C-alpha atoms as a printed R data frame, in Angstrom:
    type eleno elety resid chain resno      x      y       z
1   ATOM     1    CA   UNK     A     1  0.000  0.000   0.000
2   ATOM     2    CA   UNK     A     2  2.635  3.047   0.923
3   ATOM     3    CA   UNK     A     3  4.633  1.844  -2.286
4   ATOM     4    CA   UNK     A     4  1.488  2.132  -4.272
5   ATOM     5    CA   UNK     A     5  0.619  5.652  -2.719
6   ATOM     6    CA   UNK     A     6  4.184  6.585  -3.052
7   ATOM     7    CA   UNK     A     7  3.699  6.224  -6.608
8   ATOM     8    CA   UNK     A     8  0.497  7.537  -7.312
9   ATOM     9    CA   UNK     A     9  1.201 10.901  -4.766
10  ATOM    10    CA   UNK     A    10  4.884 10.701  -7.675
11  ATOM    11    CA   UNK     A    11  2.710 10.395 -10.623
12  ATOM    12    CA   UNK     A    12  0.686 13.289  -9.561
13  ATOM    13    CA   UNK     A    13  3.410 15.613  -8.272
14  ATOM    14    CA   UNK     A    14  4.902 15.265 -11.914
15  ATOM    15    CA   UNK     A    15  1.713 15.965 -13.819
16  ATOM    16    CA   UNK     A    16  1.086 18.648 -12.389
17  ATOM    17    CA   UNK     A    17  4.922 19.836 -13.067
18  ATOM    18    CA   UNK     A    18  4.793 19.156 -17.127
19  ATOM    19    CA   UNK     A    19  1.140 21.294 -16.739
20  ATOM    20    CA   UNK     A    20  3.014 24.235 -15.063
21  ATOM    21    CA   UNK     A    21  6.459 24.323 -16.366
22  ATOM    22    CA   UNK     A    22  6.249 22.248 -19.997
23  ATOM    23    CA   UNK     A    23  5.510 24.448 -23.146
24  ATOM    24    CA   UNK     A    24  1.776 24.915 -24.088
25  ATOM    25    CA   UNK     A    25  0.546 22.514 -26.888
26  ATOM    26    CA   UNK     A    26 -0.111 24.086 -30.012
27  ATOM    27    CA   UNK     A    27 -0.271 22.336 -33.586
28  ATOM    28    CA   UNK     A    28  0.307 25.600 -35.390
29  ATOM    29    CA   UNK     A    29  3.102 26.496 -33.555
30  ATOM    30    CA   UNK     A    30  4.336 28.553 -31.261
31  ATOM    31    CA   UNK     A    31  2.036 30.609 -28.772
32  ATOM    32    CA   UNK     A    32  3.016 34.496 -28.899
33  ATOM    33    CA   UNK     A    33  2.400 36.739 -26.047
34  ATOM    34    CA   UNK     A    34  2.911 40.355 -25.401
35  ATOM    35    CA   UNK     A    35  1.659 42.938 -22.441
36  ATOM    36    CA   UNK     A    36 -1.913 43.073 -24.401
37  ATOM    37    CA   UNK     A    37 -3.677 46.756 -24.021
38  ATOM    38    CA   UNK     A    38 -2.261 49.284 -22.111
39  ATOM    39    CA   UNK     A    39 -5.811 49.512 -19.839
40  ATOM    40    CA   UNK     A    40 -6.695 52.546 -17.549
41  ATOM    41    CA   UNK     A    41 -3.972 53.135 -15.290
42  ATOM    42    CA   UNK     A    42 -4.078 52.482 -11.137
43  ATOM    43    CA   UNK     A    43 -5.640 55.283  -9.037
44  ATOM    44    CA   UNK     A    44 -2.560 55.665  -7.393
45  ATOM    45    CA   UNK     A    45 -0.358 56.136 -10.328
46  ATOM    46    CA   UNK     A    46  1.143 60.521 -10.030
47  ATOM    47    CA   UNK     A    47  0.016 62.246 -13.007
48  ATOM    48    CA   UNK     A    48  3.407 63.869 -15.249
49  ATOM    49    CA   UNK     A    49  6.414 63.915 -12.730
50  ATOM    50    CA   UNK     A    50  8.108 65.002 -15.470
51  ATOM    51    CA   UNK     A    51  7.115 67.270 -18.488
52  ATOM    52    CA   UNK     A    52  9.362 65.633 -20.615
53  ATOM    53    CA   UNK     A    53 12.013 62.818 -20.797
54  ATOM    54    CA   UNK     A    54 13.918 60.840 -22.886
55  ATOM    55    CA   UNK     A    55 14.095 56.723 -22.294
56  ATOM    56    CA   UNK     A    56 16.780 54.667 -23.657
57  ATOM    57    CA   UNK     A    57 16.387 51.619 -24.647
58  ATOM    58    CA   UNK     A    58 16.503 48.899 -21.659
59  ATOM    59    CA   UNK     A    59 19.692 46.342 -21.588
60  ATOM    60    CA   UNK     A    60 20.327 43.182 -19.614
61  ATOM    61    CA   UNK     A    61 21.674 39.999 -19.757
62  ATOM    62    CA   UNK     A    62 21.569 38.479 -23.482
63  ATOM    63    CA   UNK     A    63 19.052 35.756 -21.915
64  ATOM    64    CA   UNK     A    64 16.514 38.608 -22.635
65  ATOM    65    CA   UNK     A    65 17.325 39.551 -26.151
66  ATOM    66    CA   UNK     A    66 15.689 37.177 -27.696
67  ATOM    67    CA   UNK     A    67 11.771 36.007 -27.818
68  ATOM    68    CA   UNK     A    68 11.930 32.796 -25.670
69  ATOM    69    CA   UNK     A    69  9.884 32.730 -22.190
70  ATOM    70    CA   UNK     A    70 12.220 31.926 -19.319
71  ATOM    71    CA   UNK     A    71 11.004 30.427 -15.916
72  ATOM    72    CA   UNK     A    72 12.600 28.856 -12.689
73  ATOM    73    CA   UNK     A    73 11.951 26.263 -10.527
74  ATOM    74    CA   UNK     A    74 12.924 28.153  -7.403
75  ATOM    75    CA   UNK     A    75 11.857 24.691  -5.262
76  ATOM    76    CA   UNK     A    76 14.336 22.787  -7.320
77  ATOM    77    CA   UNK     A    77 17.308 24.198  -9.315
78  ATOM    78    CA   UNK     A    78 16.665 28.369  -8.919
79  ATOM    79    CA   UNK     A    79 19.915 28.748 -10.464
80  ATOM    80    CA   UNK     A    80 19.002 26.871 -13.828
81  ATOM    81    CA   UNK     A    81 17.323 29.004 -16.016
82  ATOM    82    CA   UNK     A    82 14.298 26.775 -18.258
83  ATOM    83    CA   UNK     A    83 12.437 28.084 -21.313
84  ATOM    84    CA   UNK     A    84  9.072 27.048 -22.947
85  ATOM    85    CA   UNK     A    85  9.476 25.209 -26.136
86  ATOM    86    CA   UNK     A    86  6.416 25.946 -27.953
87  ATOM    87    CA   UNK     A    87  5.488 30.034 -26.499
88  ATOM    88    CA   UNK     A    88  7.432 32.985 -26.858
89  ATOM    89    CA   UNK     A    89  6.929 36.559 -26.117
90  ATOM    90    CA   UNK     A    90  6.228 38.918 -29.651
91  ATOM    91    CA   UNK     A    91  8.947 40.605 -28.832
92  ATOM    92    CA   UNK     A    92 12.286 40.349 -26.621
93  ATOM    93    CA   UNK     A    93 11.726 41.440 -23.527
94  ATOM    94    CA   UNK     A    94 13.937 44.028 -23.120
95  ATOM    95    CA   UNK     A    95 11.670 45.917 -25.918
96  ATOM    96    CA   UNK     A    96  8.435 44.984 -24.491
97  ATOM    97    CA   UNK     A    97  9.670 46.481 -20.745
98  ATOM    98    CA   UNK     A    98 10.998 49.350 -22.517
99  ATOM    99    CA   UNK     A    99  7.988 50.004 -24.640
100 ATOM   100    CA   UNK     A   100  5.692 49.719 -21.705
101 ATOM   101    CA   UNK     A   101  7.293 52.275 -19.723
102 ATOM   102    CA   UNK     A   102  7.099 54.499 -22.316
103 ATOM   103    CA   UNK     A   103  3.660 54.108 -23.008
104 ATOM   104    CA   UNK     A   104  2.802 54.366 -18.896
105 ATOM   105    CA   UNK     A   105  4.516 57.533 -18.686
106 ATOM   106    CA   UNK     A   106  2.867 59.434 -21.616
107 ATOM   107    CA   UNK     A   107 -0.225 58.190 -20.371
108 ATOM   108    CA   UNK     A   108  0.429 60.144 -17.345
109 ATOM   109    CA   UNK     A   109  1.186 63.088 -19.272
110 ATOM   110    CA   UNK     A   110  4.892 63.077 -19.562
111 ATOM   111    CA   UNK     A   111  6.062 63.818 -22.768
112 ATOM   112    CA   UNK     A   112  8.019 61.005 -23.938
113 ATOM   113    CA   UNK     A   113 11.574 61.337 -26.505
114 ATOM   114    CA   UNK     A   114 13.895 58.717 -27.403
115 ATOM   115    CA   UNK     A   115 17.677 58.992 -27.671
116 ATOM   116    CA   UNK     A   116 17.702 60.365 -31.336
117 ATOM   117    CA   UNK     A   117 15.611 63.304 -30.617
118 ATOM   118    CA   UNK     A   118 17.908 66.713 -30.304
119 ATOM   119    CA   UNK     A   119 16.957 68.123 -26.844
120 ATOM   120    CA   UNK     A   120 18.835 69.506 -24.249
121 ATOM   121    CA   UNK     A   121 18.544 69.758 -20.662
122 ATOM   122    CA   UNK     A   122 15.679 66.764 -20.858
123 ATOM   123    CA   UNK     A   123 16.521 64.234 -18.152
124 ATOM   124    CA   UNK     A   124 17.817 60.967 -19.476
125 ATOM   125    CA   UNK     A   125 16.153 57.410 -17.813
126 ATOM   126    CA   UNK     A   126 17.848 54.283 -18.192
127 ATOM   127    CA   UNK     A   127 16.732 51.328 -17.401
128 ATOM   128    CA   UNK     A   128 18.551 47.572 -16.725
129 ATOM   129    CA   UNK     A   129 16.218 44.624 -16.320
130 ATOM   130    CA   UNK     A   130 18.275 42.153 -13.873
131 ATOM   131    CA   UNK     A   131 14.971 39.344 -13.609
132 ATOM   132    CA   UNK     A   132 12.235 38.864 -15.729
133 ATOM   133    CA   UNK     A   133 11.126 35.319 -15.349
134 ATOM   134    CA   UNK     A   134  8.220 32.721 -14.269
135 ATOM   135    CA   UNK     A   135  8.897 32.072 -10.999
136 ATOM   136    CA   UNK     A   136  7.662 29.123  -9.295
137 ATOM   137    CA   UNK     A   137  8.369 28.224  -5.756
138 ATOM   138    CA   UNK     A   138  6.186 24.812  -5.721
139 ATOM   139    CA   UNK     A   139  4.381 22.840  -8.651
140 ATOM   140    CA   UNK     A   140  1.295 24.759  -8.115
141 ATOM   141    CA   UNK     A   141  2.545 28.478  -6.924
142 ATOM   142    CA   UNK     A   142  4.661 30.970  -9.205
143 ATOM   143    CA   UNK     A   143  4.522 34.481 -10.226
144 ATOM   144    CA   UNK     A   144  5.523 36.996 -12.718
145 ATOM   145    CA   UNK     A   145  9.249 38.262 -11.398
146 ATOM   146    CA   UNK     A   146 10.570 41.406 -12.571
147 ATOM   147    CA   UNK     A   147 13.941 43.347 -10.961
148 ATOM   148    CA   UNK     A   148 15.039 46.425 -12.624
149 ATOM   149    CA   UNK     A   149 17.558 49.280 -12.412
150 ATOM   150    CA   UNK     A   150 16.066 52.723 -13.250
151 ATOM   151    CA   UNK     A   151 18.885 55.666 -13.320
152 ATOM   152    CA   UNK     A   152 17.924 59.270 -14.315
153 ATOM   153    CA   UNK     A   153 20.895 61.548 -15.348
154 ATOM   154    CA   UNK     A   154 20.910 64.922 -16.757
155 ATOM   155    CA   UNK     A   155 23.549 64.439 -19.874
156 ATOM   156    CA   UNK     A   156 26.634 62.137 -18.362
157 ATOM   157    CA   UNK     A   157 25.205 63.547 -14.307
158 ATOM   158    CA   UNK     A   158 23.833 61.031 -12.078
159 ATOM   159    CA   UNK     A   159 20.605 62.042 -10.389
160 ATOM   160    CA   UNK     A   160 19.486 59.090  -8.794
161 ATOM   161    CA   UNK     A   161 19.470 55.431  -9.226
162 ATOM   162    CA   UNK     A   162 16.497 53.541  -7.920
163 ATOM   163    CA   UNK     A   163 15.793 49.831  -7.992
164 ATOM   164    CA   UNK     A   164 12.050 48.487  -8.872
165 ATOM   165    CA   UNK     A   165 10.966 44.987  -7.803
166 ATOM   166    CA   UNK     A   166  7.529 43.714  -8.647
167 ATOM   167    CA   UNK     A   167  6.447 39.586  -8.143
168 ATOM   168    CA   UNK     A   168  2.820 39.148  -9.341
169 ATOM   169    CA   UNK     A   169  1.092 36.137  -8.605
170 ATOM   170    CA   UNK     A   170  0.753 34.191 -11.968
171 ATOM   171    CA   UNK     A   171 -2.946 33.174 -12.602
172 ATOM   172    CA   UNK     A   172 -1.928 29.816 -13.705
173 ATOM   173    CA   UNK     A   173  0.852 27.533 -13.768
174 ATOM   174    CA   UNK     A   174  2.076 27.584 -17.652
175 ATOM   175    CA   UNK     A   175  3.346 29.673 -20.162
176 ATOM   176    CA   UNK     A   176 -0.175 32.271 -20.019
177 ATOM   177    CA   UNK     A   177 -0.383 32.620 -17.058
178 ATOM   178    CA   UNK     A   178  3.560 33.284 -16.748
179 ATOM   179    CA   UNK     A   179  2.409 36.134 -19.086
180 ATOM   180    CA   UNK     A   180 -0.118 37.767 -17.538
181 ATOM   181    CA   UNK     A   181  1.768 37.956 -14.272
182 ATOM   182    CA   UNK     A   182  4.815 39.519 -16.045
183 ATOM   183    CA   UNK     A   183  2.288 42.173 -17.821
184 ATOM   184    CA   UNK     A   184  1.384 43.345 -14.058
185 ATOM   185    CA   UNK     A   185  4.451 43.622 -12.484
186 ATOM   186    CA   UNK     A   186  5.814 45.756 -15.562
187 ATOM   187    CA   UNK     A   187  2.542 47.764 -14.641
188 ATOM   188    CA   UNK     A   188  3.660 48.202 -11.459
189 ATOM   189    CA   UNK     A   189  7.368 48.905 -11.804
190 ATOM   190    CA   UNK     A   190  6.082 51.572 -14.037
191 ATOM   191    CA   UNK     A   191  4.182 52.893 -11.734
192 ATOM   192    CA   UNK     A   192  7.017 53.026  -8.827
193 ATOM   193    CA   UNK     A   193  8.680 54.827 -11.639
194 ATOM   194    CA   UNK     A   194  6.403 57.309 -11.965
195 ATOM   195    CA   UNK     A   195  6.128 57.715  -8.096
196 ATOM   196    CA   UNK     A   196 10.099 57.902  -8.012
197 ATOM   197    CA   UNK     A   197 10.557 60.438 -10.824
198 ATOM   198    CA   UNK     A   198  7.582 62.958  -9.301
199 ATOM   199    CA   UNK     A   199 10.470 63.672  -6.661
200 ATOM   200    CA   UNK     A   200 12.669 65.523  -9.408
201 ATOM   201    CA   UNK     A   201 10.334 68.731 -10.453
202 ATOM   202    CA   UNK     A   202 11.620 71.303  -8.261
203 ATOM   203    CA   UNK     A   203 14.489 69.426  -7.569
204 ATOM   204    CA   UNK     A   204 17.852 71.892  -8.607
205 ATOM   205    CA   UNK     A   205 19.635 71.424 -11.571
């Protein structure tokens, strides 16, 4: 009998793994996923911190410069980092943070420029994504992990450097629901973002 449960409590435990951490099933290929709409924004999000500013172009570790999904099994190997075979993101994730950020501050009325606009005197973010992963920390419980460095300078001046961390509870142990989670806490580092940079209007220069 404890053989027999041993095995079916084993058979279970690893079912429930290939559900949460294999790649979805699709016969015409490969599952794409971005941030979908943009959506209101949170009632605590500051309205235009900034009038203007430019953002470059987020950087990281080459693991996000490409399309592929990564996730962890924190409860097993957190060092190892896995990918879904058959999902990817639309775009690397480097562009998709950096595009979302954008978007989340002109929708608070900050007037957004990238690096190849001629301005002066507009203050410069930068942003380095150190995590951006599925994180699970059993079978059944992960969320959406994102770490990143923001630094606003003023030409080659440091202003400040602040570091965002957001872990959203995924909706459901695969690829989607990997997605989903990763969506919200780019939301939300956005939005510490905005709450950081509203510190720098009267701020001297």
């Amino acid at each position: 009998m404890n053989t027999n449960l041993h095995r079916l409590v084993g058979a279970a435990v690893l079912a429930l793994l290939l559900t949460g951490c294999a790649s979805n099933k699709n016969t015409g290929g490969n599952t794409q996923f971005d941030f979908g709409p943009l959506g209101a924004p949170g009632a605590q999000v500051v309205r235009a911190p900034l009038p203007a500013i430019i953002v470059m172009d987020a950087t990281g570790s080459p693991t996000f410069e490409n399309e592929r999904m990564v996730y962890r099994l924190n409860y097993n190997d957190p060092l190892q980092a896995r990918t879904y075979a058959n999902s990817r993101w639309s775009a690397n994730p480097l562009l998709l943070v950096t595009q979302r950020i954008k978007s989340r501050l002109a929708q608070a009325g900050v007037k957004v420029l990238s690096a190849t606009d001629s301005s002066t005197n507009i203050p410069i973010l930068r942003l380095e994504v150190d995590e951006f992963s599925h994180a699970f920390a059993s079978t059944t419980a992960s969320e959406g992990r994102l770490i990143l460095r923001a630094s606003l300078f003023n030409g080659h001046a440091l202003y400040d450097q602040k570091t965002v961390m957001r872990a959203t509870p995924a909706p459901s142990a695969d690829a989607a629901g990997g997605a989903h989670a990763l969506a919200a806490s780019t939301d939300g580092a956005a939005a510490d973002i905005l709450a950081w940079l509203a510190g720098f209007d009267n701020r001297p220069r």
